[in-house]
Short mmCIF file of C-alpha atoms in Angstrom, two decimals:
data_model
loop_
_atom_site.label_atom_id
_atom_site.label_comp_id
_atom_site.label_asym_id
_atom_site.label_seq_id
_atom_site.Cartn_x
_atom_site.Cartn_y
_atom_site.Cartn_z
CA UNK A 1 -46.54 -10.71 61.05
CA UNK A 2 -43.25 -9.16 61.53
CA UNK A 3 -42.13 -5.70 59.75
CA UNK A 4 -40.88 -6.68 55.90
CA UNK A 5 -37.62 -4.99 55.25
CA UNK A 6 -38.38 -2.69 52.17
CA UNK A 7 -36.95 -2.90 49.45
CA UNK A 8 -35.01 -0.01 47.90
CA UNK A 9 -35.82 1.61 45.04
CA UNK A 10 -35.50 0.56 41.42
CA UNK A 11 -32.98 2.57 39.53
CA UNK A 12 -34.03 4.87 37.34
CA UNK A 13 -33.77 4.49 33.42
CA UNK A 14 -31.69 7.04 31.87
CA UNK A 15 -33.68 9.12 29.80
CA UNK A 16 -34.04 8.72 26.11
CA UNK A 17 -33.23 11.63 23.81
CA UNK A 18 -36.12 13.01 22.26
CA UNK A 19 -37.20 11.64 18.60
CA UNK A 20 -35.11 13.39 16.17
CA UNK A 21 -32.19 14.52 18.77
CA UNK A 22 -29.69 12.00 17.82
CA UNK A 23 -29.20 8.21 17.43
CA UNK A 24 -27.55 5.20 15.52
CA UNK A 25 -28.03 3.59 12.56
CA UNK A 26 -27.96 0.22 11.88
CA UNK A 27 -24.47 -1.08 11.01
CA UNK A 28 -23.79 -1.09 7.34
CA UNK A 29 -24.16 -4.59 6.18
CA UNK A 30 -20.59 -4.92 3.86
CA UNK A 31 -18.72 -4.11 6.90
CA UNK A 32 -20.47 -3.56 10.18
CA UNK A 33 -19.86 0.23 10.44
CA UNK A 34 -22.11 2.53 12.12
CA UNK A 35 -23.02 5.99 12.06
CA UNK A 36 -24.98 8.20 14.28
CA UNK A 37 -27.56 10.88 13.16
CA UNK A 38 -29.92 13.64 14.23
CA UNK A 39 -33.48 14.76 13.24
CA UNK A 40 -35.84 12.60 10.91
CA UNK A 41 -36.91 12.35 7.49
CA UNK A 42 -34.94 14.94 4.95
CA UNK A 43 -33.72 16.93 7.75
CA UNK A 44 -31.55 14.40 9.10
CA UNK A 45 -27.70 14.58 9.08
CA UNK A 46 -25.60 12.41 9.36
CA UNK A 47 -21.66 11.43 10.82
CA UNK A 48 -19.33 10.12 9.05
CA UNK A 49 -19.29 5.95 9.17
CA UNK A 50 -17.27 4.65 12.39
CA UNK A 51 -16.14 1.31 12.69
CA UNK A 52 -17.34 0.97 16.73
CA UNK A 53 -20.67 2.18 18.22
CA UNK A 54 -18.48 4.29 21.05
CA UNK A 55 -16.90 6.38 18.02
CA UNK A 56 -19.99 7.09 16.31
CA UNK A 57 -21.57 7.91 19.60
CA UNK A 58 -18.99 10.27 20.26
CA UNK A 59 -19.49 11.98 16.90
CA UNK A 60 -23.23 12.41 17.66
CA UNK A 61 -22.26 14.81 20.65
CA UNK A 62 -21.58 17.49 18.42
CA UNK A 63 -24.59 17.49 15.63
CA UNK A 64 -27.07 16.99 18.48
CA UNK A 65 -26.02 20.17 20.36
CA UNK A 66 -28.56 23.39 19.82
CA UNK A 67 -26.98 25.79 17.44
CA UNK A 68 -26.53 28.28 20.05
CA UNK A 69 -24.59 26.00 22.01
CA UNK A 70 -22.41 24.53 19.17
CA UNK A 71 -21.41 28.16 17.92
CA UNK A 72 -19.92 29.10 21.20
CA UNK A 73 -17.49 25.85 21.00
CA UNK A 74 -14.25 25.53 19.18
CA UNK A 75 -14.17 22.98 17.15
CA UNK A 76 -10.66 22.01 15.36
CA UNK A 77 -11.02 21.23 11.98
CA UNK A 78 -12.03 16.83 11.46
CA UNK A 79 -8.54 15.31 10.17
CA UNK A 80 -9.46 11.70 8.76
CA UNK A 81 -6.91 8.88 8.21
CA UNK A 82 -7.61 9.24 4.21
CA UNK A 83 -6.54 13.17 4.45
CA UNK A 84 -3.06 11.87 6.81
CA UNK A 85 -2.15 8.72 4.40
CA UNK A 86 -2.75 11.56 1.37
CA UNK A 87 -0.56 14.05 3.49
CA UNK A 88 2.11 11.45 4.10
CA UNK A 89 2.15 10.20 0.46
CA UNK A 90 2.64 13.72 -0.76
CA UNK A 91 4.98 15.85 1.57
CA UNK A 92 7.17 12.83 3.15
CA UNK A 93 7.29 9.20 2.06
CA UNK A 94 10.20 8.43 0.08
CA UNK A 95 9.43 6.27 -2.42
CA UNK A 96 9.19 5.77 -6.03
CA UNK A 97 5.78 6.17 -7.94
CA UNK A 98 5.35 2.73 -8.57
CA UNK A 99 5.28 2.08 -5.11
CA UNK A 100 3.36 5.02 -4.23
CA UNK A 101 0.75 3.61 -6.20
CA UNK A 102 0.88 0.31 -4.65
CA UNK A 103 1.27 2.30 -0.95
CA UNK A 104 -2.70 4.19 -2.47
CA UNK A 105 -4.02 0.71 -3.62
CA UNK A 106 -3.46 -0.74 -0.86
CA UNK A 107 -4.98 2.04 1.16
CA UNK A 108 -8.30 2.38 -1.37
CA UNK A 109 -8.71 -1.71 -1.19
CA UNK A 110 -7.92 -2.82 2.56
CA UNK A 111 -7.87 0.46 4.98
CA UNK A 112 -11.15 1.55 3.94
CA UNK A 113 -12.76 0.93 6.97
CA UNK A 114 -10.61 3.61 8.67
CA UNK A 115 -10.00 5.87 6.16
CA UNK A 116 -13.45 8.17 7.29
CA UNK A 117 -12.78 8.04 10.48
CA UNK A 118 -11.09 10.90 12.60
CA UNK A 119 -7.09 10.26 13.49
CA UNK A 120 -7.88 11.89 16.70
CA UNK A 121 -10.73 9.57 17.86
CA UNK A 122 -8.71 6.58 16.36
CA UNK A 123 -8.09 3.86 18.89
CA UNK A 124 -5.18 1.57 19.24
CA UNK A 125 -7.68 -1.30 20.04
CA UNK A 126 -9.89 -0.35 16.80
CA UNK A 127 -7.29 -0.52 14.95
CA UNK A 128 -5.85 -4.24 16.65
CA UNK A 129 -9.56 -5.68 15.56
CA UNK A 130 -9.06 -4.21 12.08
CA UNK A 131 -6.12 -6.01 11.76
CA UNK A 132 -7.80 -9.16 13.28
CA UNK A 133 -10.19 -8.64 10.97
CA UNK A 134 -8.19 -8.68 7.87
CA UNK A 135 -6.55 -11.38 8.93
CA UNK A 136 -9.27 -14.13 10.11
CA UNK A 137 -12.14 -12.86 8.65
CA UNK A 138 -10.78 -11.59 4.96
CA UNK A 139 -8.11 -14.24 4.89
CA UNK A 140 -5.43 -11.66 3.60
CA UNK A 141 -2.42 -12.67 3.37
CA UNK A 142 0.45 -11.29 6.20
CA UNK A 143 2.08 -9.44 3.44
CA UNK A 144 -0.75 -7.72 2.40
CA UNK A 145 -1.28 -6.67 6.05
CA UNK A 146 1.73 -5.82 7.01
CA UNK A 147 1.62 -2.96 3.97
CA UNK A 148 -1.44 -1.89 4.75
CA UNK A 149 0.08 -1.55 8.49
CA UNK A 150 3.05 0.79 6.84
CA UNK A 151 0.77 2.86 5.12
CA UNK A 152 -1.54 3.60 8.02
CA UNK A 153 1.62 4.22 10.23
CA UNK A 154 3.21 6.59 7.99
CA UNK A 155 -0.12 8.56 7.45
CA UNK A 156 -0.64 8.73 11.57
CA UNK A 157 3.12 9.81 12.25
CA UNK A 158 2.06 12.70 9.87
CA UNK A 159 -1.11 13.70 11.95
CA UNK A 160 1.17 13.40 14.82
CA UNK A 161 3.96 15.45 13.72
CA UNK A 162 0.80 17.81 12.21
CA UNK A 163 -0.65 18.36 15.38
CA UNK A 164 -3.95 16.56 14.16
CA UNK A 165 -3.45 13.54 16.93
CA UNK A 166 -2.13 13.11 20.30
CA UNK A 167 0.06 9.82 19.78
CA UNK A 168 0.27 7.11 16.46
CA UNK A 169 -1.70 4.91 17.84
CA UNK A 170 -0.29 2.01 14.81
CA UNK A 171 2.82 1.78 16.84
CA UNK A 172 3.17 -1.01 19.41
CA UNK A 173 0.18 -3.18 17.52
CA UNK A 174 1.51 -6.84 16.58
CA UNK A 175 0.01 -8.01 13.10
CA UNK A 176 -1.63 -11.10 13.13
CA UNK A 177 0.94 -14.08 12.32
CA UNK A 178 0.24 -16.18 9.01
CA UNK A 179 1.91 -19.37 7.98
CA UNK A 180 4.77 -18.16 5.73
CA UNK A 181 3.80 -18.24 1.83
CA UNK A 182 5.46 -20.29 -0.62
CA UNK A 183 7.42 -18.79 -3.06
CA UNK A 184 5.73 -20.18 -6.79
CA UNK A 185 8.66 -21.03 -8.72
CA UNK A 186 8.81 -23.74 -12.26
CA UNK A 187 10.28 -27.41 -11.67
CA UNK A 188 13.51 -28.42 -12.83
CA UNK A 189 11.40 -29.68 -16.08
CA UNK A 190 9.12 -26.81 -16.71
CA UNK A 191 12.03 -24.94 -16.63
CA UNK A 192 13.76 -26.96 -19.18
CA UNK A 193 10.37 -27.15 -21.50
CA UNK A 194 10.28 -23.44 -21.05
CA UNK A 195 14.39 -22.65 -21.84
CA UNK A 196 13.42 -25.18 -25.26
CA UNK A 197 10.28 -22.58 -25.67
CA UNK A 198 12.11 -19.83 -25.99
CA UNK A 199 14.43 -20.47 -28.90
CA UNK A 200 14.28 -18.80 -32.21
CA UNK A 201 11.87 -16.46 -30.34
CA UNK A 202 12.10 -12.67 -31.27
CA UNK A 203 12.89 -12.30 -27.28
CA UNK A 204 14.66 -15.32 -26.38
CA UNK A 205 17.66 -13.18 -24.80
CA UNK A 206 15.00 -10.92 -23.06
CA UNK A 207 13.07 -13.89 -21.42
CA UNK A 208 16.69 -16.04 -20.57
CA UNK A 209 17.83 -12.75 -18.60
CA UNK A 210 14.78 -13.54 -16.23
CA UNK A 211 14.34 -17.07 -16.19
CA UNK A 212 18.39 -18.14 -15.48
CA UNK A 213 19.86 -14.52 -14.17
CA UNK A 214 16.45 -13.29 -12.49
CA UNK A 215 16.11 -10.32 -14.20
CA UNK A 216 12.46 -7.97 -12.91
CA UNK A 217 10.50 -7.87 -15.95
CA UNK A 218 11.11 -3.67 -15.98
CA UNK A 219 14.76 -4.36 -15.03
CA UNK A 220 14.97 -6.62 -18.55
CA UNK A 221 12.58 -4.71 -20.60
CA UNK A 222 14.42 -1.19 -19.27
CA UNK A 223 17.81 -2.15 -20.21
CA UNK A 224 20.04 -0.22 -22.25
CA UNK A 225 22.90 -1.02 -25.01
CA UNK A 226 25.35 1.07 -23.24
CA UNK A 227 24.83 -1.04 -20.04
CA UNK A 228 26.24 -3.98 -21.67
CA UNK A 229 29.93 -4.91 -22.16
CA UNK A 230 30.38 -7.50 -24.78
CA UNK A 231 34.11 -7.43 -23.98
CA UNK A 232 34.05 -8.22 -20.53
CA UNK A 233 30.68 -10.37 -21.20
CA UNK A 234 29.04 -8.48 -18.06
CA UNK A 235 25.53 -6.64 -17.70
CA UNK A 236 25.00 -3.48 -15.63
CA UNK A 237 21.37 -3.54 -14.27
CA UNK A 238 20.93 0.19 -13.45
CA UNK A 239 17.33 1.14 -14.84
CA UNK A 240 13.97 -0.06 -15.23
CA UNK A 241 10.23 0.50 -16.75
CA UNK A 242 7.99 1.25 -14.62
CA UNK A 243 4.02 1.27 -15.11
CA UNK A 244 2.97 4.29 -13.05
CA UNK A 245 -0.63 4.47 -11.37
CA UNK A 246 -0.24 7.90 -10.82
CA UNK A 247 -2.56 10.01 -12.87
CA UNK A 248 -2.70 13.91 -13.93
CA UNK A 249 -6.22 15.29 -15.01
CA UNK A 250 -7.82 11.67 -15.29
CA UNK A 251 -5.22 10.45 -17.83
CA UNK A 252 -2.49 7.80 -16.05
CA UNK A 253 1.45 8.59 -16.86
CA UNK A 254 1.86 4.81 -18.33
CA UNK A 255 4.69 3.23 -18.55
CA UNK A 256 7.66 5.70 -17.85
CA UNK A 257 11.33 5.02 -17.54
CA UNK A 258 13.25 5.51 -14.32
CA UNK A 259 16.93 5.70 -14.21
CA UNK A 260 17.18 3.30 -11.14
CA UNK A 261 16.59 -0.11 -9.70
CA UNK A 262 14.21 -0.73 -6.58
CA UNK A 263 16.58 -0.37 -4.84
CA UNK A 264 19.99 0.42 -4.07
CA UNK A 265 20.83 -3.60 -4.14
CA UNK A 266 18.74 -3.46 -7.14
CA UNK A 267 21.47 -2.12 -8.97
CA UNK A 268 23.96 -5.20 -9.71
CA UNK A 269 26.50 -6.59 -12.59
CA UNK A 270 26.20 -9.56 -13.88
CA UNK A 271 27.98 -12.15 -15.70
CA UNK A 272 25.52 -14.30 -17.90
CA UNK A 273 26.10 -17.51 -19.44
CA UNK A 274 28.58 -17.29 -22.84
CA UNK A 275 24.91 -18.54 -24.50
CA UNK A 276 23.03 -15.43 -23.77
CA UNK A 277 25.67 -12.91 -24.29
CA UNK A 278 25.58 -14.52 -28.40
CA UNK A 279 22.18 -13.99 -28.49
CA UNK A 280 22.26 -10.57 -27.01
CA UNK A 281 24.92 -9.82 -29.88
CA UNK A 282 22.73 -11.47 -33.19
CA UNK A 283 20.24 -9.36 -31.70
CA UNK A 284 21.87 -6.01 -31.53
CA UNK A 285 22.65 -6.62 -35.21
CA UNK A 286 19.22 -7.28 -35.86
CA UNK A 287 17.56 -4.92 -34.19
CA UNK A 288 20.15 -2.25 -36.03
CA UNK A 289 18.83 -3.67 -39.28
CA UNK A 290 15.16 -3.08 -38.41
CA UNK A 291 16.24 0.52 -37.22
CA UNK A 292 18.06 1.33 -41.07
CA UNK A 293 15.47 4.24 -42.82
CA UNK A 294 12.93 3.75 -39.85
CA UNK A 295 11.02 6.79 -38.63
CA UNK A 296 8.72 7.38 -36.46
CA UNK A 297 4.81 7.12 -37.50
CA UNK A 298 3.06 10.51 -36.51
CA UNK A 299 0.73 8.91 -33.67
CA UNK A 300 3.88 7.44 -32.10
CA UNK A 301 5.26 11.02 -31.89
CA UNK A 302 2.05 12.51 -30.74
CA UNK A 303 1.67 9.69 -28.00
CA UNK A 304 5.34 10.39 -26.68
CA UNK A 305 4.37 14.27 -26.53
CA UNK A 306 1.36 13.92 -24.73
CA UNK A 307 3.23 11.65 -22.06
CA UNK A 308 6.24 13.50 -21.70
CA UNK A 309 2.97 16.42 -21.40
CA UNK A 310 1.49 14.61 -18.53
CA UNK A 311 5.05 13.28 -17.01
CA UNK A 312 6.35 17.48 -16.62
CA UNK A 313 2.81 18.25 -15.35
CA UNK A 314 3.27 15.40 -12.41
CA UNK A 315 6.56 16.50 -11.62
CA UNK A 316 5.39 20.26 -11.14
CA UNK A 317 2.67 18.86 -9.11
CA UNK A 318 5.02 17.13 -6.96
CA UNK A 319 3.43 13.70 -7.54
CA UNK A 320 7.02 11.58 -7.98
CA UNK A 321 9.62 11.78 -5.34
CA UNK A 322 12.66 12.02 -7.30
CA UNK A 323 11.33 13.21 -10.26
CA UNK A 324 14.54 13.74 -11.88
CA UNK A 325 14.65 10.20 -11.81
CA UNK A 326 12.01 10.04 -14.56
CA UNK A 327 11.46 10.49 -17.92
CA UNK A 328 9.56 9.19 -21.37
CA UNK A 329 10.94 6.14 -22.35
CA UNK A 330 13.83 6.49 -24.89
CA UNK A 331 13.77 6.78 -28.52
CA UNK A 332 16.57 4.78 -29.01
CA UNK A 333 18.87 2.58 -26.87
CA UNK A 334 16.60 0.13 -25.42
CA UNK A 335 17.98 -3.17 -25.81
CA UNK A 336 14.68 -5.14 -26.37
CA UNK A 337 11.93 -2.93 -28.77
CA UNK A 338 9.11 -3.81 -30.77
CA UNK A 339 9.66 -3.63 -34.57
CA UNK A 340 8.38 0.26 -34.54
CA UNK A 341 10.54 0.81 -32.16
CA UNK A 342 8.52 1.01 -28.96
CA UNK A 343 9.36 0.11 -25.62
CA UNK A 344 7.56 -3.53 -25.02
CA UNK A 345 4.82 -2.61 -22.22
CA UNK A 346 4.57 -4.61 -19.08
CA UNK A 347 1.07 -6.38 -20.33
CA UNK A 348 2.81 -7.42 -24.12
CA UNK A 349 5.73 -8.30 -21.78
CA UNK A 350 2.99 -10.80 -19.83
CA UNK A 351 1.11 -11.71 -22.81
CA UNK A 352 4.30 -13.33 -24.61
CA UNK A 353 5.25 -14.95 -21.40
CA UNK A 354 2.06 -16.27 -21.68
CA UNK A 355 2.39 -17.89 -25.05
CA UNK A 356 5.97 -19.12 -24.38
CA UNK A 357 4.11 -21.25 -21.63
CA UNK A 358 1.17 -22.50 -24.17
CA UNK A 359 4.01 -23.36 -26.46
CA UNK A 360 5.82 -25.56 -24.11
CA UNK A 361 3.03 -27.12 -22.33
CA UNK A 362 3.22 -26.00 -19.00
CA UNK A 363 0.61 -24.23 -16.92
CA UNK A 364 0.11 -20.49 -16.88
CA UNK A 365 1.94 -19.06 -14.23
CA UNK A 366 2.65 -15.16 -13.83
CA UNK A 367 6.37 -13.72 -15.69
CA UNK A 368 7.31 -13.20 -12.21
CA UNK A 369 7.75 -16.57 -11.61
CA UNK A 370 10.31 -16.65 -13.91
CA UNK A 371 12.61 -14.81 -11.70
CA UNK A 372 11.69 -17.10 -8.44
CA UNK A 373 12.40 -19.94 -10.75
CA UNK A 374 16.23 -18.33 -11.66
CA UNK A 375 17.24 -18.08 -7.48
CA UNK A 376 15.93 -21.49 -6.46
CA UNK A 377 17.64 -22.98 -9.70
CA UNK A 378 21.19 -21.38 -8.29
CA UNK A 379 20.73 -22.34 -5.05
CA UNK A 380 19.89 -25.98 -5.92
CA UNK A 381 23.10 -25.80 -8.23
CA UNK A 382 24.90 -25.43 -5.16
CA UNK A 383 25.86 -21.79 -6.20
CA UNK A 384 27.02 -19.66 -2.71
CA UNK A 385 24.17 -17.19 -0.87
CA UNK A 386 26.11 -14.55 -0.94
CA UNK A 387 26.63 -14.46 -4.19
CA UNK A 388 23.22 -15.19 -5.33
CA UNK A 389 21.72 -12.86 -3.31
CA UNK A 390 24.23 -9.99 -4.82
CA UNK A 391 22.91 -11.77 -8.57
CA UNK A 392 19.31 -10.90 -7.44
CA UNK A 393 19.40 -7.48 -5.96
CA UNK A 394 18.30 -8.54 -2.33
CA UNK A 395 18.68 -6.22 -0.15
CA UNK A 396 20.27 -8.76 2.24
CA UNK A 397 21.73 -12.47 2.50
CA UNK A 398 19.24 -13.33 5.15
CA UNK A 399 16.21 -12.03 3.17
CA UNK A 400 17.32 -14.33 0.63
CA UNK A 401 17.93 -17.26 2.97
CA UNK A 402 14.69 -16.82 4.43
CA UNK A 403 12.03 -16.18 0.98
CA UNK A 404 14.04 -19.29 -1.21
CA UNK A 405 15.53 -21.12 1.92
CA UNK A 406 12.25 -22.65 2.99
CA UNK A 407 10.74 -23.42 -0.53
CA UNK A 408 10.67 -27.19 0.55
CA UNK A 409 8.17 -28.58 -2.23
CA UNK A 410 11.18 -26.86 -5.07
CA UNK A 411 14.15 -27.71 -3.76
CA UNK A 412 13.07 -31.13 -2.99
CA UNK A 413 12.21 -31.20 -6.99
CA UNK A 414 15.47 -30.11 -7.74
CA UNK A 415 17.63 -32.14 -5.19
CA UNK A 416 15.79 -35.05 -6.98
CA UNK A 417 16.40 -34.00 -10.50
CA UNK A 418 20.46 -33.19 -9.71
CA UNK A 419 20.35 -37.03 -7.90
CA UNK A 420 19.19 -38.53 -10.75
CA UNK A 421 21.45 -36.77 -13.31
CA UNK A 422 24.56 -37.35 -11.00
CA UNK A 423 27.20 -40.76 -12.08
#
């Protein structure tokens, strides 16, 4: 028999740490994280939860060194993306409260995933999948995404400029494309059963400003007597209630008044219908005959102190970026009041909207709606883009063109109605 050619030699297993020197856990069944640990039983510590094996490998490195070892190492402090979105939020983003609290909602609800997780261990391609993730897996919508995107990339350009990461590593990443979504606006007829709803009602001015002129609910329920001209028949939208999320010691500011629009679009005259500047007048007179010997009740003054208490206490804590912006709603002034005199708050605002549509037999849809309903209804009137866009406060002709100019399923309702009504 002839020589065998031998064979070389198997390769050798890497060697296993030693039980209780470090290792994974299984990934955490709500979202697939992992996290690595050392030791066993009570003495066990843990990582922090990574969204990838490699990262939470990577964090083991550390806990499983020998205590002599680890003390001669300098270790920069761990920077998470919670502590550079909190960072951001605080000390740079330039935005009202109400959208800082939509900016931490969003945050809490759909980054939490990567909020644990170390900006300077944070991969572009972890972040891609998360994205992915929301997108296919979640079924979010592309809006939702693409805030979640701004927040994240605000609160990494701040551990850049910080020092806490080497590059923002939410630049460059394209968000997953979704189908473009509809715009939810009333038909022609709802919107007449709805305009029929409204009259004799206490707030029939209040809910016409949204549903023909497209007035934001805080835009209409934040207006002021001195913004309106009854001589020149024109209203100056310039202010708004806003319900703020932001809280000081556990207790949330509430609804607070802001002396601004949006934006700067947002602020806009108008020139509503000769029908809705009467109605605006009988209820001036009306709402000056409710005001005739009326004071106060003591819990309404205590409630007013306590939030103009918490509103100074969140300004000197730097929660609101322009906080000279802000204040307790007024005493007096605001066009559209309850009967003691309070501002109407955004969910008694909802709730009437709410019985306006039980009363004229429509489905519940959100007050919102209303205004959605207003810009299709001028464009299908044949009313120019320009100046519609101007009427709602868009920040641009093309945004306009490109949220209402697609709505298909409405204007098709309303090119129908205006055929049939046409000689």
């Amino acid at each position: 028999m002839g020589d065998k050619t031998p064979r070389a030699p198997r390769p050798q297993k890497p060697e296993r740490r030693a039980r209780g020197t470090g290792g994974l856990s299984k990934p955490r069944a709500k979202d697939g994280h992992v996290r690595g640990y050392k030791g066993t039983g009570a003495a066990r510590k843990y990582t922090a939860w990574y969204p990838t094996k490699t990262l939470a490998d990577h964090a083991i490195a550390f806990i499983v060194m020998d205590d002599e070892v680890r003390e001669e190492i300098a270790v920069p402090p761990v920077h998470t993306v919670r502590n550079a979105i909190d960072g951001w939020l605080t000390h740079e983003a330039d935005i009202t409260s109400a959208t800082r609290g939509g900016y931490e909602q969003s945050a809490r609800h759909y980054l939490i995933g990567l909020l644990d997780t170390d900006v300077a261990l944070l991969q572009r391609e972890t972040v891609n999948e998360y994205y992915q993730d929301m997108s296919r897996k979640k079924n979010l919508s592309q809006s939702t995404i693409n805030q979640a995107h701004s927040v994240l990339k605000g609160g990494l350009s701040y551990a850049h400029d910080n020092g806490w990461a080497k590059s923002n590593v939410a630049y460059g990443i394209k968000i997953p494309a979704a189908p473009k979504e509809k715009v939810e606006a009333l038909k022609p007829n709802e919107r007449g059963l709805m305009l029929a709803a409204f009259v004799d009602h206490r707030y029939e001015a209040r809910f016409r400003l949204a549903l023909i002129w497209g007035l934001r609910p805080g835009e209409a329920t934040g207006l002021t007597w001195e913004r309106i001209d009854f001589v020149r028949g024109t209203i100056e939208i310039a202010a708004q209630l806003q319900r703020s999320r932001i809280t000081v010691n556990g207790e949330p500011l509430g609804t607070i008044y802001r002396a601004s629009t949006k934006s700067t679009a947002g602020a806009r005259t108008i020139w509503p219908d000769a029908q809705t500047m009467h109605l605006l007048e009988l209820w001036k007179d009306a709402q000056a005959a409710e005001m005739i010997d009326r004071e106060l009740a003591p819990f309404q003054i205590q409630q007013r102190a306590q939030q103009a208490a918490r509103l100074a206490a969140a300004k000197d804590l730097g929660l609101l970026v322009s906080p000279g912006l802000y204040s307790v709603p007024p005493a007096d002034g605001l066009v559209f009041t309850l009967a003691n005199g309070d501002p109407i708050l955004p969910r008694w605002d909802a709730d009437m909207w709410t019985a306006l549509c039980n009363r004229a037999g429509i489905k519940h849809v959100r007050l919102y709606v209303a205004r959605h309903t207003a810009i299709n209804h001028m464009l299908i009137s044949g009313a120019p883009l320009a100046s519609v866009s101007v009427a709602a406060g868009h920040h641009s002709q093309a945004f306009t063109e490109r949220v209402y100019g697609g709505n298909r399923d409405v204007i098709g309702d309303g090119l129908a109605a205006f055929v049939s009504e046409s000689p």
